[in-house]
MMTF fields as JSON, N, C-alpha, C and O atoms, coordinates in Angstrom:
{
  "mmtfVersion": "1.0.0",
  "mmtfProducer": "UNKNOWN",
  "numBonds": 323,
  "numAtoms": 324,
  "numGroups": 81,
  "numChains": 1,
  "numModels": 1,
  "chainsPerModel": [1],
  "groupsPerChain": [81],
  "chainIdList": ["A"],
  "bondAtomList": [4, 2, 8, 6, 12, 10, 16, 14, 20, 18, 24, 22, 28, 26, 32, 30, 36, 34, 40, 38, 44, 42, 48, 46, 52, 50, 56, 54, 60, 58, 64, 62, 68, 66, 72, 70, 76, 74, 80, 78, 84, 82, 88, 86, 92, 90, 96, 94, 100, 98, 104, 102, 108, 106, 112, 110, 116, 114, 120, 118, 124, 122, 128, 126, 132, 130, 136, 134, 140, 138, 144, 142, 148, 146, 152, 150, 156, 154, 160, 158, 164, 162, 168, 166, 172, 170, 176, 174, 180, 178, 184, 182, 188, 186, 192, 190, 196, 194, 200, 198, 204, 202, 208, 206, 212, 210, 216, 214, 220, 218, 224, 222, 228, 226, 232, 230, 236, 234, 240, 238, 244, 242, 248, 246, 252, 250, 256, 254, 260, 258, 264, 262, 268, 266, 272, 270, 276, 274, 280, 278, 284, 282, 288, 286, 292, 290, 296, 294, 300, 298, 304, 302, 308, 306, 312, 310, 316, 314, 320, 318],
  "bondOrderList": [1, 1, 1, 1, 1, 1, 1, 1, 1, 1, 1, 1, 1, 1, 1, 1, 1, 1, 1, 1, 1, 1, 1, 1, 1, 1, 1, 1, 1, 1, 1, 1, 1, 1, 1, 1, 1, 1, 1, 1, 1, 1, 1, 1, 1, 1, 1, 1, 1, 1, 1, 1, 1, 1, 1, 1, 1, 1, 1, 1, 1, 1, 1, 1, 1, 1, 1, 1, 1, 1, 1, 1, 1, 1, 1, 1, 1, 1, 1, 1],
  "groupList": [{"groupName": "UNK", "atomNameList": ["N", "CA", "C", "O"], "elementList": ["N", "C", "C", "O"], "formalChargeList": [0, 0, 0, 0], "bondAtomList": [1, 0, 2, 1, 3, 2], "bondOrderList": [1, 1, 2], "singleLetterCode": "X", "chemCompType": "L-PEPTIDE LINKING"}],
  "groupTypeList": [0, 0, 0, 0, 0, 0, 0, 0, 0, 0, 0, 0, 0, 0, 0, 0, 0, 0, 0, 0, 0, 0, 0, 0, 0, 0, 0, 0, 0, 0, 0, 0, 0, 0, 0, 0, 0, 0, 0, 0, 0, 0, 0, 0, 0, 0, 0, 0, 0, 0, 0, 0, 0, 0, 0, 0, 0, 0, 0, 0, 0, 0, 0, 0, 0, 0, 0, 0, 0, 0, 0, 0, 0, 0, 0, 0, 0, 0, 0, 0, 0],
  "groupIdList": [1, 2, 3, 4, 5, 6, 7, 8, 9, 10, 11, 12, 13, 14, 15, 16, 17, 18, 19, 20, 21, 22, 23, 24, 25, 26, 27, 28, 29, 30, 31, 32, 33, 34, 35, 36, 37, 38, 39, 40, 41, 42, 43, 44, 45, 46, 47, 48, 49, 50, 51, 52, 53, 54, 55, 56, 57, 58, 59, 60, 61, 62, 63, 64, 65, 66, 67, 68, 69, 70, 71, 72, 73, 74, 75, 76, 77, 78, 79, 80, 81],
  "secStructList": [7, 7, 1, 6, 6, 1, 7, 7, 7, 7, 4, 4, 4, 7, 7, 7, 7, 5, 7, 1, 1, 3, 3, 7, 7, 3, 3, 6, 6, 6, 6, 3, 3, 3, 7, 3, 3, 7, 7, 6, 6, 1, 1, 7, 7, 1, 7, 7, 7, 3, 3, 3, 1, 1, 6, 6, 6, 6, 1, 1, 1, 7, 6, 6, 2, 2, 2, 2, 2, 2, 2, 2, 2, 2, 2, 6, 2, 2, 2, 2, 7],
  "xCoordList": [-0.851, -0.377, 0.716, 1.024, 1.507, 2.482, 1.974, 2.845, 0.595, 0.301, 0.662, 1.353, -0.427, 0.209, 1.648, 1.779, 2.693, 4.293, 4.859, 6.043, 3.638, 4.462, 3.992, 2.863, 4.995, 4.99, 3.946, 3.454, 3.333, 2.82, 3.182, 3.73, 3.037, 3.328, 2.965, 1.751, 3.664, 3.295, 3.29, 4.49, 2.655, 3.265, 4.3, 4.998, 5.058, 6.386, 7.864, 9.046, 6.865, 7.766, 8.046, 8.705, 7.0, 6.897, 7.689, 7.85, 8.25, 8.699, 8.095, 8.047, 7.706, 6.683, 7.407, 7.53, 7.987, 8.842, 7.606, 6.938, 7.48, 6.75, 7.966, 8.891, 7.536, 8.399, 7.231, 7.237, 6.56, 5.552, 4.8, 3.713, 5.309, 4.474, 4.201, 3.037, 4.744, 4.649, 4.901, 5.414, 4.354, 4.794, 5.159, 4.597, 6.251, 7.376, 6.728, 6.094, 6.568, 6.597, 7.262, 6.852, 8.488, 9.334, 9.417, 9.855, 8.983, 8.97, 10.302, 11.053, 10.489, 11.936, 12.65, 13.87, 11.82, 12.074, 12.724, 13.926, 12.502, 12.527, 12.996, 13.031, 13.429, 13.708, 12.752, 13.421, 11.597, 10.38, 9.69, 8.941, 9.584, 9.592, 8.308, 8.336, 7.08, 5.882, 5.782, 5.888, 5.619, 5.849, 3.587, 2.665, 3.559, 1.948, 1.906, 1.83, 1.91, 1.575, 0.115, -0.936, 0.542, -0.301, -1.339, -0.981, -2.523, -3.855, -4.137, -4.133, -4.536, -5.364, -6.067, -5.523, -7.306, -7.834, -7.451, -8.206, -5.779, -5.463, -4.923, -4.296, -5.245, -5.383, -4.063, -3.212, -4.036, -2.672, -3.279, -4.104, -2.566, -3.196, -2.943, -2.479, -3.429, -3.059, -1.438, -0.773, -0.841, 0.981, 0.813, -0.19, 2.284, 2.267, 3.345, 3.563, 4.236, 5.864, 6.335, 6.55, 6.528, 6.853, 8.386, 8.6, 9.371, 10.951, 11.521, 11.392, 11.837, 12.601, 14.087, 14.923, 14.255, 15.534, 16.663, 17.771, 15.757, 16.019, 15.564, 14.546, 16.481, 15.45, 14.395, 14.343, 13.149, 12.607, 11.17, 10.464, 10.892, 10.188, 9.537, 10.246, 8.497, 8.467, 8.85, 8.882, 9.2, 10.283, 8.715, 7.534, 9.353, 8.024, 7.194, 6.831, 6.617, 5.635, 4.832, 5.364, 3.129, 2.549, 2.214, 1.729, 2.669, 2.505, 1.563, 1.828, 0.236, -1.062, -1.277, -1.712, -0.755, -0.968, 0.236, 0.054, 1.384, 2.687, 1.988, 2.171, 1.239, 0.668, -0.787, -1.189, -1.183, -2.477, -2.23, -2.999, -1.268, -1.213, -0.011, -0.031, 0.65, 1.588, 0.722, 1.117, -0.427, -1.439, -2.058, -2.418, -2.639, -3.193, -2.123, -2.327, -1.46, -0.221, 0.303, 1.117, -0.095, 0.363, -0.894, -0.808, -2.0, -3.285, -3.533, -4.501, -3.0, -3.197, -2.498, -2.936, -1.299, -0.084, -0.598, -0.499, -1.009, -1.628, -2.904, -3.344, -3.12, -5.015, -4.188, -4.385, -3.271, -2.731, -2.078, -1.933, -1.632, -0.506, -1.723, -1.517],
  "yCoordList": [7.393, 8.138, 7.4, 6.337, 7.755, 7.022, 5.995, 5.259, 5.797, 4.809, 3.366, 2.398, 3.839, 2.625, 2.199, 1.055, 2.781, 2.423, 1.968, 1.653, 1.906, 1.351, -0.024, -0.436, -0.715, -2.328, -2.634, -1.814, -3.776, -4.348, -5.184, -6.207, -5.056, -6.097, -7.583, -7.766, -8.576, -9.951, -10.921, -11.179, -11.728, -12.248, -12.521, -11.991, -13.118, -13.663, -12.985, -13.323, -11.555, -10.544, -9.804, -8.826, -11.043, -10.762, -11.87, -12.806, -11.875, -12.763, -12.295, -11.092, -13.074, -12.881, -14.002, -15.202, -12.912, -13.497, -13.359, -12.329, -14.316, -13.451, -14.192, -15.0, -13.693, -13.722, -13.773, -13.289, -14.454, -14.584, -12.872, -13.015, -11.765, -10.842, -10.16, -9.766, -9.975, -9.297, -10.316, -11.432, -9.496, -10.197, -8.906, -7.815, -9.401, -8.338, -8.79, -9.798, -8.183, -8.67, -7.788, -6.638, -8.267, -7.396, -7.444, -8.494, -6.217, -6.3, -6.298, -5.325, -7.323, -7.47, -6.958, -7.091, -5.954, -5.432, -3.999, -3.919, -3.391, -1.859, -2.253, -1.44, -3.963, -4.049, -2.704, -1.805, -2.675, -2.258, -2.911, -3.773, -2.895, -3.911, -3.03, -1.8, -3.883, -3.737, -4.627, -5.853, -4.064, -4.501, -4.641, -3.985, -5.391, -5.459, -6.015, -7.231, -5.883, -6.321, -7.634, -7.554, -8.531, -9.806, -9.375, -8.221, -9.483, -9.336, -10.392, -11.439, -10.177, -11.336, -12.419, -13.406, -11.862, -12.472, -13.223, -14.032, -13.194, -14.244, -13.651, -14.283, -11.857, -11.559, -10.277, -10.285, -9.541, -8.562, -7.1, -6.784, -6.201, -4.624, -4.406, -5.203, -2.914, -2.549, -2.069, -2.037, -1.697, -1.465, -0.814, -0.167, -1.043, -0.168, 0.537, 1.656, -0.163, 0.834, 0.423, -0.782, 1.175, 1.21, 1.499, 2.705, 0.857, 1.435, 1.096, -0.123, 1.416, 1.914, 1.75, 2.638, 0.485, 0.065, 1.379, 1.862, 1.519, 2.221, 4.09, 4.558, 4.877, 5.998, 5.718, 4.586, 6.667, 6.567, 5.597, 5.18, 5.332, 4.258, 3.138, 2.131, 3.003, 1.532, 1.911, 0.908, 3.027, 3.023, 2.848, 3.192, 2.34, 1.895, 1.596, 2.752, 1.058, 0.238, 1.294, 2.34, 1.123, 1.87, 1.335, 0.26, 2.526, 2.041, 2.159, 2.3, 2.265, 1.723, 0.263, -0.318, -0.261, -1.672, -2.433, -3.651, -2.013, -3.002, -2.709, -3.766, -2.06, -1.528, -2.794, -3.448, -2.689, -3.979, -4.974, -5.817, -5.487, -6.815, -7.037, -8.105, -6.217, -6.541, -7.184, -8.124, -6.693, -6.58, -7.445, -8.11, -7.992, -8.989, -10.296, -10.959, -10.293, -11.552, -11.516, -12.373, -10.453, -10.598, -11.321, -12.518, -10.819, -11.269, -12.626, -13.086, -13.586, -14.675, -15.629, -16.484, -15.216, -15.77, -15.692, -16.617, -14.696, -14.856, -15.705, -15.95, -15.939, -16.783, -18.075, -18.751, -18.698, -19.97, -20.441, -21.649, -19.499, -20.217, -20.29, -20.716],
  "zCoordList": [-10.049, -8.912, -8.162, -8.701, -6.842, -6.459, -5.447, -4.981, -4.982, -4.484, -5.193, -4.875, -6.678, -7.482, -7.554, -7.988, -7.261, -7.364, -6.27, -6.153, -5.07, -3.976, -3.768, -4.034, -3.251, -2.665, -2.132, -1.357, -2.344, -0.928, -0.029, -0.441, 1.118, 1.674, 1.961, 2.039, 2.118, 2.237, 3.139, 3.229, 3.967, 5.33, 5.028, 5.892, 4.212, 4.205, 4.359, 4.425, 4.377, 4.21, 5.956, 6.309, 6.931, 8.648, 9.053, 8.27, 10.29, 11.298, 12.607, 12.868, 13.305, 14.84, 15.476, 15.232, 16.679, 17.652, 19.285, 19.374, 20.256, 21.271, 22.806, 22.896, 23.31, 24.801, 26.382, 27.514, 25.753, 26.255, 27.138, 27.698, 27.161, 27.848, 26.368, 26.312, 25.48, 24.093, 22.796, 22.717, 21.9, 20.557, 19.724, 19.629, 19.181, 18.032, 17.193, 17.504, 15.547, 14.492, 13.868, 13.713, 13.388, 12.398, 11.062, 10.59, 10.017, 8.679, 7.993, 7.926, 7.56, 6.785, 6.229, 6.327, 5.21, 3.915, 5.009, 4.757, 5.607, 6.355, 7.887, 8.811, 8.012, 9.487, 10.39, 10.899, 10.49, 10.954, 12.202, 11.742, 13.776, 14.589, 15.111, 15.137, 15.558, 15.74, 17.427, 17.397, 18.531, 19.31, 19.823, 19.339, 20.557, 20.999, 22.5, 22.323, 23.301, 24.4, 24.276, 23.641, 24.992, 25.474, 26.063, 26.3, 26.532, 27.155, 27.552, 26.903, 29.15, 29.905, 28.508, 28.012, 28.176, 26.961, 26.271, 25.731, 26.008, 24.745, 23.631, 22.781, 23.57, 22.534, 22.49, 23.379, 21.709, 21.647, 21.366, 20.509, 22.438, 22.356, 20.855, 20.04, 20.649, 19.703, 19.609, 20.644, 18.303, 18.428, 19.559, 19.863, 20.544, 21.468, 21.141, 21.605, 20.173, 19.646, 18.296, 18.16, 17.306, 16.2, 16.061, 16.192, 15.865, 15.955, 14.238, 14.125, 13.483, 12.164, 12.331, 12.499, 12.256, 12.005, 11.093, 11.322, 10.159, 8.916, 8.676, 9.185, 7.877, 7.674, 7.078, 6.596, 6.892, 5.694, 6.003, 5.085, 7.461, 7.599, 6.988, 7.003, 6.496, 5.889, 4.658, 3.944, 3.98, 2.649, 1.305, 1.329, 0.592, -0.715, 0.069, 0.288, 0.647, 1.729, 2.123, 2.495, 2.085, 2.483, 4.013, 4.365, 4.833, 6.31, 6.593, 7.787, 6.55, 6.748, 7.02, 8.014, 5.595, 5.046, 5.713, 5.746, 6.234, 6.987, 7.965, 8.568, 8.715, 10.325, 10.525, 11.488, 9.234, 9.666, 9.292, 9.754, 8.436, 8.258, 9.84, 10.453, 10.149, 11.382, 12.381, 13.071, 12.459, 13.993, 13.811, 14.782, 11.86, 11.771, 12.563, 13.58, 12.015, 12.437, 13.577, 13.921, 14.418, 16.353, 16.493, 16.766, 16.358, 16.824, 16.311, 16.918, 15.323, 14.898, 15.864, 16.634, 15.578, 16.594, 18.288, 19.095, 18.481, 20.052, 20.894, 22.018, 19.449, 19.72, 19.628, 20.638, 18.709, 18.504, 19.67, 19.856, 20.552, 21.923, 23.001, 24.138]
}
């Protein structure tokens, strides 16, 4: 089926920028920018904005899987600072 034909994604394939009130993580491959807001807690809301550099949004990429590994890697990055 065409699941099987699409990409997966890879951390290497993220960059996580934060500015201390948010953290971006932008997917490379689809320039794809995952924005999360900071929480008292330590920890990062869920996406609060999804913007598509590109048509076609995450393109081959199943956006499920660029959407949780994104949130995985805000939320890693936010427990570490």
């Amino acid at each position: 089926g065409a699941k099987e034909l699409m990409k997966q994604p890879s951390e290497a394939d993220f960059e996580v920028n934060d500015d201390g009130s948010e953290v971006v993580v932008t997917f490379k491959p689809t320039e794809s920018y995952f924005r999360f807001i900071r929480l008292a807690n330590g920890g990062v809301s869920t996406v609060s904005s999804v913007r598509h550099a590109k048509p076609g949004g995450t393109d081959q990429y199943i956006e499920s899987d660029v959407d949780s590994l994104a949130t995985r890697l805000a939320q890693r990055h936010a427990r570490r600072r």
